[in-house]
Coordinates of C-alpha atoms and ligand atoms in Angstrom, one line a residue:
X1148 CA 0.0 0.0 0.0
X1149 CA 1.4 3.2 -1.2
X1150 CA 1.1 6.3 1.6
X1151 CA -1.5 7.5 -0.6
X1152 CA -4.4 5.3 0.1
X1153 CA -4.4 5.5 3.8
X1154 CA -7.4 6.7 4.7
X1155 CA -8.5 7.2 8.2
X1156 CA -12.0 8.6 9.3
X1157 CA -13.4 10.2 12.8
X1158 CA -17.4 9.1 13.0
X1159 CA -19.2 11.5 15.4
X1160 CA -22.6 10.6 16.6
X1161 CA -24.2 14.3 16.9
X1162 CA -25.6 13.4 20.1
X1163 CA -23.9 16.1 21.8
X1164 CA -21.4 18.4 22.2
X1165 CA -17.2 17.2 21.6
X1166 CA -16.8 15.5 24.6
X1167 CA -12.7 15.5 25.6
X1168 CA -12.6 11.8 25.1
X1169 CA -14.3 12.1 21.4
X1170 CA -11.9 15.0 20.7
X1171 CA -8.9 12.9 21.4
X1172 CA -10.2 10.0 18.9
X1173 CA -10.4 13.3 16.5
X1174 CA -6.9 14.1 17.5
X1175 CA -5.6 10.8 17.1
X1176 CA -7.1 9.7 13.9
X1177 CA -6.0 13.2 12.4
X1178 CA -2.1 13.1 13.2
X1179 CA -2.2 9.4 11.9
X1180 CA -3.9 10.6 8.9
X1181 CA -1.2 14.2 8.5
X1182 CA 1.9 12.0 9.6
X1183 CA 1.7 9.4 7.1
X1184 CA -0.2 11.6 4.6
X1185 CA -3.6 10.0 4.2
X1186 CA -6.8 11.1 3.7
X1187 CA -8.9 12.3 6.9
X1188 CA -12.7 12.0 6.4
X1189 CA -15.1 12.8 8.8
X1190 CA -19.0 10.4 8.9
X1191 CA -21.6 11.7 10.7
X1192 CA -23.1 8.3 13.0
X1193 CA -26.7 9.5 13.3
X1194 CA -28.8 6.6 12.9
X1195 CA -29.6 6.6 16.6
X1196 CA -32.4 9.2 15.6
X1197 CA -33.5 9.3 19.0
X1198 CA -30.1 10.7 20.9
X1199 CA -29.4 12.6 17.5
X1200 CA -29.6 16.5 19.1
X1201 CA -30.3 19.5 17.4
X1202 CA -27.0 21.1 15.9
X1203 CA -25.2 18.3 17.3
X1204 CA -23.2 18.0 13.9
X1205 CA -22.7 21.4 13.3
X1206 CA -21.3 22.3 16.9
X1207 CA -19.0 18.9 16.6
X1208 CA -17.6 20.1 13.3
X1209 CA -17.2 24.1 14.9
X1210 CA -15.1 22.6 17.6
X1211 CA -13.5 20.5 15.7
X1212 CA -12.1 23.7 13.2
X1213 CA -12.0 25.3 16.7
X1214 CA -9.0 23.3 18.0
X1215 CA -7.3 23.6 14.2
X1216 CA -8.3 20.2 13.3
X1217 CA -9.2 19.7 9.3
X1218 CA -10.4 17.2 7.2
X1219 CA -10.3 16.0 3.7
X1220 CA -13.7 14.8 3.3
X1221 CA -17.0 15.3 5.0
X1222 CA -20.5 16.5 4.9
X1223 CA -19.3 19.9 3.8
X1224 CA -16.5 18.9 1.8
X1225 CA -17.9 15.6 -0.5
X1226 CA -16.0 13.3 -2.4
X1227 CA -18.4 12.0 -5.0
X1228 CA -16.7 8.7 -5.2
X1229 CA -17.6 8.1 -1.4
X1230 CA -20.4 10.4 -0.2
X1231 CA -22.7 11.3 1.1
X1232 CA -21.3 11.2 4.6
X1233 CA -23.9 11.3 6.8
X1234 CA -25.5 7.4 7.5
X1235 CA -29.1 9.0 7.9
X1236 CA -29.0 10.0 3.9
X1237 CA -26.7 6.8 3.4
X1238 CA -29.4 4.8 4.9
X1239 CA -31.9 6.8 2.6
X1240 CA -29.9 5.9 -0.8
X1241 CA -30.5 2.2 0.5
X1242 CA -26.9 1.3 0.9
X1243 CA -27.1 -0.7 3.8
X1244 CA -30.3 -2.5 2.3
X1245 CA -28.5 -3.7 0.0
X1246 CA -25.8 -5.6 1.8
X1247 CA -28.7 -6.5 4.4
X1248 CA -30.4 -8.3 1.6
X1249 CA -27.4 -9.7 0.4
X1250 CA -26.8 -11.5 4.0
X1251 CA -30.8 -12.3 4.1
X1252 CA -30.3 -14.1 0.8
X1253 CA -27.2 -15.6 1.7
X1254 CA -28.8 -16.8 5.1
X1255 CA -26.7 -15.2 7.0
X1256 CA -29.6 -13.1 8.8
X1257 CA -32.7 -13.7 9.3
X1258 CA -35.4 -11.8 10.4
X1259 CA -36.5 -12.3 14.3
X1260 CA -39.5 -11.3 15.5
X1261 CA -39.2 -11.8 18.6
X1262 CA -41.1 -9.2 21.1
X1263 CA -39.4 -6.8 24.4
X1264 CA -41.1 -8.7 26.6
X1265 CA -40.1 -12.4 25.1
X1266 CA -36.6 -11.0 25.0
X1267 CA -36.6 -10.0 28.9
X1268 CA -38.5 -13.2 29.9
X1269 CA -35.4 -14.8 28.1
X1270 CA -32.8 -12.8 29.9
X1271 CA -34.2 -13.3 33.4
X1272 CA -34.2 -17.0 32.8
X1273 CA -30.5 -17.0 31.8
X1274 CA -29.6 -14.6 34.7
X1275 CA -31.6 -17.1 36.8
X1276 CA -29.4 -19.7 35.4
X1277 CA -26.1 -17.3 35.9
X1278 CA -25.7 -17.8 32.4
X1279 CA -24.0 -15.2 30.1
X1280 CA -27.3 -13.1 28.0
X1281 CA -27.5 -14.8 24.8
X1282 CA -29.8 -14.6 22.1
X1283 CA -31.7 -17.5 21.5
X1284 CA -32.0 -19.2 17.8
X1285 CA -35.9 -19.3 17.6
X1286 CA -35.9 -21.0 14.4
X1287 CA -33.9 -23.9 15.5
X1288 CA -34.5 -27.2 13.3
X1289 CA -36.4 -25.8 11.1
X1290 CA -35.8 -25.8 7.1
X1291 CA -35.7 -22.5 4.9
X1292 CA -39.3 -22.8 3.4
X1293 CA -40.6 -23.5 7.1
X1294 CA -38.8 -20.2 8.4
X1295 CA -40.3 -18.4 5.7
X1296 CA -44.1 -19.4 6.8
X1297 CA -43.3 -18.3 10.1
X1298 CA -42.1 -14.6 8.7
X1299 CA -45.5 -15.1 6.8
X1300 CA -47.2 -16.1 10.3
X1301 CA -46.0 -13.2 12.3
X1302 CA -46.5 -10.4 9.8
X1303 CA -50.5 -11.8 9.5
X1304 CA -50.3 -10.9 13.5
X1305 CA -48.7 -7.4 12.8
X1306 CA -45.1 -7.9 14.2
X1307 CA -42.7 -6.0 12.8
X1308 CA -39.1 -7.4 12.6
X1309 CA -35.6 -6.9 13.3
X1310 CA -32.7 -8.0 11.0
X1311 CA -30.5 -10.4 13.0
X1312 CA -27.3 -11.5 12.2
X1313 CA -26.2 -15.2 12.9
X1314 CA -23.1 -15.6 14.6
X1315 CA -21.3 -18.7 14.9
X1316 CA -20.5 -20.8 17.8
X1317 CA -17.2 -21.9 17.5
X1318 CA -15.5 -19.0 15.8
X1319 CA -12.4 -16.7 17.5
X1320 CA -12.2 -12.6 16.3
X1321 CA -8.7 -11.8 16.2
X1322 CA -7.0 -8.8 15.2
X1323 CA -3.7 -6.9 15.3
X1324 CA -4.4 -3.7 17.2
X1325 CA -2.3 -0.6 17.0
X1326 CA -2.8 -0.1 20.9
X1327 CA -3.1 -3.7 22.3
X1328 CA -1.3 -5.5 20.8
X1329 CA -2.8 -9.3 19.7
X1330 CA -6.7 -9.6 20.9
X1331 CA -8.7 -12.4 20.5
X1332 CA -12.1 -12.6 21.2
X1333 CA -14.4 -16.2 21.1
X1334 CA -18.0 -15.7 19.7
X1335 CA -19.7 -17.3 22.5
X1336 CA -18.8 -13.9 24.3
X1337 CA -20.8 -11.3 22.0
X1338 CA -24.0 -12.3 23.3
X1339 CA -25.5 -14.6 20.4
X1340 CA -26.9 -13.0 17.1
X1341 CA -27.2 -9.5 17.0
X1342 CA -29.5 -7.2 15.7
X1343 CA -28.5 -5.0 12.6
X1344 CA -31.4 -3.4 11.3
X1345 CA -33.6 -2.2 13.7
X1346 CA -37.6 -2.2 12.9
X1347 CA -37.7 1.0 11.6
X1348 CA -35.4 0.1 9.6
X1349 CA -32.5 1.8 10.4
X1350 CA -29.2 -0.1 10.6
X1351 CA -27.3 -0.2 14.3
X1352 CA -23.8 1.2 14.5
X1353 CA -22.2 -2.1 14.7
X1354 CA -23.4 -2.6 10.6
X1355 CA -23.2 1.0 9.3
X1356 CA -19.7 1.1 10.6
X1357 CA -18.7 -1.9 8.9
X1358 CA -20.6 -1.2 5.4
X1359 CA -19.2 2.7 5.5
X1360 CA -15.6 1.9 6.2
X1361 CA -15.5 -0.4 3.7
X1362 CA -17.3 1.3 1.0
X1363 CA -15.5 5.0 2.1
X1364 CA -11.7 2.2 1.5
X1365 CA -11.2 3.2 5.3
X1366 CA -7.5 1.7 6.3
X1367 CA -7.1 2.4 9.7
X1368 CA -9.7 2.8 13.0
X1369 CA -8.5 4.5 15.7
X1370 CA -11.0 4.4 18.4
X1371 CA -11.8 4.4 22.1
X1372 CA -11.3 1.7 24.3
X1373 CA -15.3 1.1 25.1
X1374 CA -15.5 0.0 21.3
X1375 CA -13.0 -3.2 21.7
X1376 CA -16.2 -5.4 22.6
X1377 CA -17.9 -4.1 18.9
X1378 CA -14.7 -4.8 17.2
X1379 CA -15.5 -8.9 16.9
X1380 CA -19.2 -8.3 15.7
X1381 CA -17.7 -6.3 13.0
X1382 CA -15.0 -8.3 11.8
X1383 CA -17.7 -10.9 12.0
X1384 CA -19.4 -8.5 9.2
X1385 CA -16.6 -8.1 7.5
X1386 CA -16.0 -12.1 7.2
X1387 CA -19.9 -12.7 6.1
X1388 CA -19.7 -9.9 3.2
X1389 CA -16.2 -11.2 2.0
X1390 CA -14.3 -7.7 2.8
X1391 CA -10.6 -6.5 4.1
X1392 CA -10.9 -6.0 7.8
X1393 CA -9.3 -2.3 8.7
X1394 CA -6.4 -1.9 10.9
X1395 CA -8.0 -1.4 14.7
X1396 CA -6.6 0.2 17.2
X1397 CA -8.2 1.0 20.8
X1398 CA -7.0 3.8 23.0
X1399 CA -6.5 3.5 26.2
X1400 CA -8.9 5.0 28.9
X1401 CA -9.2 8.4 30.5
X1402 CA -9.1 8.6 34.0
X1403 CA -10.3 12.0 36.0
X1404 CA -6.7 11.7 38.5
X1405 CA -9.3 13.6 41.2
X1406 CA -11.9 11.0 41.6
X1407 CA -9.5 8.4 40.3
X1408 CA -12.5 6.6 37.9
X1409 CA -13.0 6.9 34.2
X1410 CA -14.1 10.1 32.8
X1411 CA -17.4 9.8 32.4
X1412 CA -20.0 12.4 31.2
X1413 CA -21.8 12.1 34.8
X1414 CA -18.8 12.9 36.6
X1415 CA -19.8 16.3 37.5
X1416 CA -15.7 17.1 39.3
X1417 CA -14.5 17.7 35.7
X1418 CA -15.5 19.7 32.7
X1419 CA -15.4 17.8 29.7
X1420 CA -16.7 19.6 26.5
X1421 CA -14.7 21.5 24.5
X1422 CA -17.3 24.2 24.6
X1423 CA -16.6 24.3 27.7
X1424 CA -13.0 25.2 28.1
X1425 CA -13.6 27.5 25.0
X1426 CA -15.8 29.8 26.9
X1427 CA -13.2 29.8 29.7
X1428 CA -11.0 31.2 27.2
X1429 CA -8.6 27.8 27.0
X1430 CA -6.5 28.5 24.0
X1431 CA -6.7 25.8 21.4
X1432 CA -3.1 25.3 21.1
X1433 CA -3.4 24.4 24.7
X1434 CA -6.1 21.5 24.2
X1435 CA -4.6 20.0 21.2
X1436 CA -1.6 20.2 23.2
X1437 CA -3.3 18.4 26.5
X1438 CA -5.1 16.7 24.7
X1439 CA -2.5 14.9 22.5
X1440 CA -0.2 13.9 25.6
X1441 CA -3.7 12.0 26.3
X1442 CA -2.4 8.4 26.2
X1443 CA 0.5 9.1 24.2
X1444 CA 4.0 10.2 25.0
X1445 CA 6.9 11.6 22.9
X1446 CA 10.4 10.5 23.0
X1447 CA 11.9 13.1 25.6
X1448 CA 10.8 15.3 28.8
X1449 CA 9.1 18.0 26.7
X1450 CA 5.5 18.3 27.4
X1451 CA 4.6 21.5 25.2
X1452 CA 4.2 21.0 21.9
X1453 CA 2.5 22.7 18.2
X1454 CA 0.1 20.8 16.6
X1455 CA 3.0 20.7 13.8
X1456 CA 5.2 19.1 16.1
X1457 CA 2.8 16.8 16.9
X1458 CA 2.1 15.6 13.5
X1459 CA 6.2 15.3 13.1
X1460 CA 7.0 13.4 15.6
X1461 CA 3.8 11.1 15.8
X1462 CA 4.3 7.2 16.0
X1463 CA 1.9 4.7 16.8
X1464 CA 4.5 2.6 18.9
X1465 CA 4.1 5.7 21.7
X1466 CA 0.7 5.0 22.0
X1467 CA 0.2 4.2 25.7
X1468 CA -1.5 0.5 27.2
X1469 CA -1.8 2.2 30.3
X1470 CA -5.0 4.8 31.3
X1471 CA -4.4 7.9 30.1
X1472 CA -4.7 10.7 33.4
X1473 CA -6.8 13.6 32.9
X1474 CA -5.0 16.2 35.5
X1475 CA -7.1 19.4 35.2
X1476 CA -4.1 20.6 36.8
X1477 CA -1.9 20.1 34.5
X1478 CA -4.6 21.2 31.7
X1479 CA -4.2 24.7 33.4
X1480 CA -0.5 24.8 33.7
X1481 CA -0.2 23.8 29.7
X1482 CA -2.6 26.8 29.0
X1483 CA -0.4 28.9 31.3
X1484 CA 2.5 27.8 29.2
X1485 CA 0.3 28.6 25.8
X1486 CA -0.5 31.9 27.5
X1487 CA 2.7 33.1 27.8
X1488 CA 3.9 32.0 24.5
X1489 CA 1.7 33.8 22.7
X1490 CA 1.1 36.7 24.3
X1491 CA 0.6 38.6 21.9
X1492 CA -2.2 36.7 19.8
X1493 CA -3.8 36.4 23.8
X1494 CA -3.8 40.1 24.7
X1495 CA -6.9 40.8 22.0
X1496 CA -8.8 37.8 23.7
X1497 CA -7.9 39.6 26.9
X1498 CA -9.6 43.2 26.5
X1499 CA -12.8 41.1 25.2
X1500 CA -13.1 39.3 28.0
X1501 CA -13.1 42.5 30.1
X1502 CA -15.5 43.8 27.3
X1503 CA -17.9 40.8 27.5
X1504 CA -17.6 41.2 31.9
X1505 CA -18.9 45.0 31.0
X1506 CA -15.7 46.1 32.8
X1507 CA -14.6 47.7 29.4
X1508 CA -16.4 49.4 26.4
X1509 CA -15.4 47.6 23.2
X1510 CA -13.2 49.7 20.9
X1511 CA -11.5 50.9 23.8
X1512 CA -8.2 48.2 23.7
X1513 CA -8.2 49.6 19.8
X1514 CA -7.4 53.2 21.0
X1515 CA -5.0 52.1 23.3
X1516 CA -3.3 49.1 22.7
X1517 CA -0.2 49.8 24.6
X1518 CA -1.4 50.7 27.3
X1519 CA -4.1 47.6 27.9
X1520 CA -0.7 45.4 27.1
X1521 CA 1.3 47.1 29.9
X1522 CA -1.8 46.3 32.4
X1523 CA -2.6 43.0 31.6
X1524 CA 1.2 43.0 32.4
X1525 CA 1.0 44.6 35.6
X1526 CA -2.6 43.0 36.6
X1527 CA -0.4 39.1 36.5
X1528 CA -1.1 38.0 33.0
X1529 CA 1.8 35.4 33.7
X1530 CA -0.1 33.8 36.1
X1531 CA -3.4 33.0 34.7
X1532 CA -4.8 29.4 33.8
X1533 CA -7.2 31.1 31.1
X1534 CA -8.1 34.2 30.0
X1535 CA -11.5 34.9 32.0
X1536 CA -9.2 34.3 35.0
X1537 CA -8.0 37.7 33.7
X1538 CA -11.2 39.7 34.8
X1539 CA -10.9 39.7 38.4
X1540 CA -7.3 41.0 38.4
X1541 CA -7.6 44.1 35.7
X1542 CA -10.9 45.2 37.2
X1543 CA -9.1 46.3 40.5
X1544 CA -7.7 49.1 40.2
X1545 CA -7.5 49.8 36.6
X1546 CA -10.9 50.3 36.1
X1547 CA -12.7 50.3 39.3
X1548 CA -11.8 51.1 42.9
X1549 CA -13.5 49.1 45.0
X1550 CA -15.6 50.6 48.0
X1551 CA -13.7 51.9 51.2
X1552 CA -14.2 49.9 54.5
X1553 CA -14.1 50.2 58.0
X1554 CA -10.5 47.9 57.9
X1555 CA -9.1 50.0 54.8
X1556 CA -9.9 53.2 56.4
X1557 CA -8.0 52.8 59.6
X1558 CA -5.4 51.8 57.8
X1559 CA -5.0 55.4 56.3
X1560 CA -6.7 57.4 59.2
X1561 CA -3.7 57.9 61.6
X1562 CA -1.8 61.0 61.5
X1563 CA 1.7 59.2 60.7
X1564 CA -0.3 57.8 57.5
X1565 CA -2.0 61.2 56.9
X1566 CA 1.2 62.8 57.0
X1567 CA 2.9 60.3 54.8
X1568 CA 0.4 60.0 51.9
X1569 CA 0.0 64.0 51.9
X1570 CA 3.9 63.9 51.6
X1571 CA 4.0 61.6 48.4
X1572 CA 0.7 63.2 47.1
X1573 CA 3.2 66.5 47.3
X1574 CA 6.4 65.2 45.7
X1575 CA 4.0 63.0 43.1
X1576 CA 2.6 66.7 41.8
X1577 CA 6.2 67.9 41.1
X1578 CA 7.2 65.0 39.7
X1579 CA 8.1 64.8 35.5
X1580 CA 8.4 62.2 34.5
X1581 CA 5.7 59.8 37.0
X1582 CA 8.2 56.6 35.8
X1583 CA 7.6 53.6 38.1
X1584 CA 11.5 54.4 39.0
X1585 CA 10.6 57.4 39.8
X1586 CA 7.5 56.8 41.6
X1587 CA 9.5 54.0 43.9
X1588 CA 12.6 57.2 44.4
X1589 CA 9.7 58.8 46.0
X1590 CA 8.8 56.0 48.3
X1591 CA 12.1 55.6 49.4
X1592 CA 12.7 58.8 50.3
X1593 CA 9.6 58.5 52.5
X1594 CA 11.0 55.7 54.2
X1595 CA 12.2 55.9 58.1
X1596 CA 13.5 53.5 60.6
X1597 CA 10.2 53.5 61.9
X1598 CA 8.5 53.9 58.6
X1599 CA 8.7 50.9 56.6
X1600 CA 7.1 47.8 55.4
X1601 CA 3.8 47.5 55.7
X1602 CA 3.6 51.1 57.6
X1603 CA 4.6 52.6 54.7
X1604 CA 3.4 50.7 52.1
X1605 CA -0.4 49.8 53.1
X1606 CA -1.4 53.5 54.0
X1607 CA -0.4 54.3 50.1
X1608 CA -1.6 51.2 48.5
X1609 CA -4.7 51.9 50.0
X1610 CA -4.7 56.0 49.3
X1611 CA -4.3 55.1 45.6
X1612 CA -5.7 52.0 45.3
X1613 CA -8.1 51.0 48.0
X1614 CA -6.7 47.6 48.6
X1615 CA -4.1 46.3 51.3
X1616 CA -2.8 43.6 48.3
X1617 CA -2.3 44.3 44.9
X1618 CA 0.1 44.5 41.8
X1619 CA 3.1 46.5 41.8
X1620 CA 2.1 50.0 43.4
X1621 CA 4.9 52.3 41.2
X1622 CA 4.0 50.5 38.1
X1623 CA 0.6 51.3 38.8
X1624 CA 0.7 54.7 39.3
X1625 CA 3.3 55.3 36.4
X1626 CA 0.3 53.4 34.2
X1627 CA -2.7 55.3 35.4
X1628 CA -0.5 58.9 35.5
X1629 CA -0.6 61.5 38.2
X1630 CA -3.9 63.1 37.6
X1631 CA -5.6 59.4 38.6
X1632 CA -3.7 58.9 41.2
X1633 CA -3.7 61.9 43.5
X1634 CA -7.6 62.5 42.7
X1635 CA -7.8 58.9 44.1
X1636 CA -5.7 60.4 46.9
X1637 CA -8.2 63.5 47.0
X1638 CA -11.8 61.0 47.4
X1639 CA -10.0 59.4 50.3
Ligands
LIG536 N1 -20.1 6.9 16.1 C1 -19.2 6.1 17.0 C2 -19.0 6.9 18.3 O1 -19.4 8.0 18.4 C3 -17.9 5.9 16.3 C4 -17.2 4.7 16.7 C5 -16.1 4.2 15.8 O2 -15.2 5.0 15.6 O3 -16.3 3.2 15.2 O4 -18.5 6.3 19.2

């Protein structure tokens, strides 16, 4: 096989929004696809019609573009030789019908009609008997013609079937995977036959996948680790319509390193949607980044890393066996890192959020870009996890004071401080050039052997900023200017 014709696919079911274990499968399956330079094709899995949600394909495709992941092929981007890509308007073109009646006629499936209730009364028995749930053959002994009167017998009662496929008793699934290594998996463990066309006729996952990743010449399936127990139904497709089997692999799972237990979309500890770290104002270089260190490791200590370098260095020996750990933790430190790389691209994001916290009037961070760079500077833009975390710390004192209080009005109500702030407010007014250098020459000089530290610092910080804590005081006051800071001095 020629680099070329590897072509690799991530299958969203739009049930939702990109959940971070969904995103890595995306991740994955891209850098496999942009490292050996194959095709990356994204299906849309929504033949479950009743979890399908409203815009659930359009916001897994935004984030998806979001985090600077791209694809080949898709809904909005169709191959004629392979779409369309969504299974609903596959399944309306009659493309699994086909190979369903293919099996029928090859009497590989049958149709069962077996009821809900006769299927529970079943599985209680078998608990009963602490037997594995298996589906029971109902048409046992009996010759083709004879199974076909007893379609004929049920319709006349008005059930309506499912398509079943027969799986064989004595048969082991085996496959190479990418992840694990050599799997084998015995028949008698899936449970019996299994349905693949549901009665409304809509095909189950478990068939779609198989008929769409052959027909779409899919090479490679990079998936999570709660899909190994589908892998031997589908190889068991594979084997009845005479087709290649793709490469598999299954990634390990995610564990939340807080709780301990696999991520799960209950786990309430932990957020878990793109979406969600997107509104928090997580840079996407910082996910991919997470994200990609997600059950993989490179060769090395590094842990920051472009998407780029990512693709580069990619190899599917790295990927791990072993859980993968979410560590929100670390998430924020990575963003931190991402932060501070690209400060510059960051500082735009920055004055919105202040915009969208109504602490700033939009246009202003246009007039004065400088300046808003310098604060976010001063305010501890160094130390943030994301960029809403910024709104707290530029608010105070840059654009608000907050409100005087009993504790921050003794602080400046003795006459040593009195005396003290009047003298800076004095030698602040003469001043030229209000430098923070020059603005900390003045606090010096105010300084005493009895006045220092926190005597002579919190009676000023306060005066000018009506806080005992805060970022640097000289840088401050050489940012805001004179006039700001001794009317500040003045309301006191
Ligand atoms: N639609 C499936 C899912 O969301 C895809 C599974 C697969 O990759 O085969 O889990």
């Amino acid at each position: 096989m020629t680099e070329k014709d590897i072509r690799v696919r991530y299958a969203p079911s739009p049930t939702g929004h990109l959940h971070i274990g969904n995103a890595r499968t995306a991740i994955f399956n891209w850098l496999y696809t942009r490292h050996f330079n194959g095709t990356f094709v994204i299906r849309i899995e929504d033949t479950d019609t009743a979890r399908n949600v409203e815009d659930g394909e359009k916001s897994q495709l935004d984030n998806l573009a979001w985090l600077g992941i791209d694809w080949d092929e898709g809904p909005d981007k169709p191959n004629s030789k392979y779409a369309p890509y969504r299974q609903s308007e596959r399944n309306n073109q009659g493309i699994y019908q086909k190979y369903i009646n293919e099996l029928l006629e090859k009497g590989i499936a049958y149709k069962s009609y077996k009821t809900p209730e006769q299927l529970n009364v079943e599985r209680e028995a078998q608990q009963a008997a602490k037997q594995a749930p298996h589906y029971i053959y109902e048409y046992e002994g009996l010759t083709n013609e004879e199974r076909e009167n007893k379609y004929q017998e049920y319709e006349a009662q008005g059930l309506k079937p499912v398509i079943r496929i027969h799986v064989s008793e004595d048969v082991v699934y085996k496959w190479d995977d990418i992840v694990k290594g050599k799997m084998e998996i015995a028949s008698k463990e899936i449970g019996g036959d299994w349905v693949i066309q549901k009665a409304d006729g809509m095909p189950t996952y478990n068939f779609a996948v198989v008929v769409d990743d052959h027909l779409m010449d899919i090479t490679h399936v990079l998936r999570g680790d709660d899909h190994v127990s589908n892998t031997p139904k589908q190889i068991g497709v594979y084997n009845a319509l005479g087709w290649d089997v793709p490469k598999f692999g299954h990634m390990t799972l995610i564990i939340n390193t807080e709780t301990g237990k696999k991520l799960s979309k209950r786990d309430e500890s932990i957020l878990q949607f793109i979406e969600q770290y997107k509104e928090l104002g997580y840079l996407p270089e910082a996910m991919i980044n997470f994200i990609g260190l997600l059950g993989w490791s490179p060769v090395g200590e590094d842990e920051i890393f472009t998407k780029e370098e990512f693709v580069n260095m990619f190899d599917p020996k790295r990927l791990s066996k072993a859980p993968a750990k979410f560590d929100a933790k670390k998430l924020q430190w990575v963003n931190n890192q991402w932060i501070r790389k690209s400060l510059d691209s960051v500082i735009p994001k920055l004055a919105d959020e202040l915009v969208k916290a109504g602490v700033a009037t939009s246009g202003d961070y246009q007039n004065r870009t400088e300046w808003y760079k310098k604060m976010f500077e001063i305010a501890g833009v160094d130390g943030i996890a994301y960029t809403q975390e910024i709104v707290p710390l530029a608010t105070y004192p840059f654009f608000k004071l907050p409100e005087m209080n009993n504790e921050l009005r003794e602080v400046v109500s003795s006459d040593v401080a009195k005396q003290l702030i009047s003298d800076f407010a004095q030698q602040l007014t003469n001043l030229q050039d209000v430098s923070a250098d020059n603005v900390m020459s003045i606090i010096r000089s105010l300084q005493t052997e009895q006045l220092r530290g926190r005597d002579l610092w919190n009676p000023l910080r306060v005066a000018i900023t009506r806080a005992i804590q805060g970022p640097n005081l000289p840088e401050i006051v050489a940012l805001m200017g004179k006039e700001w800071t001794l009317k500040n001095i003045n309301d006191l």
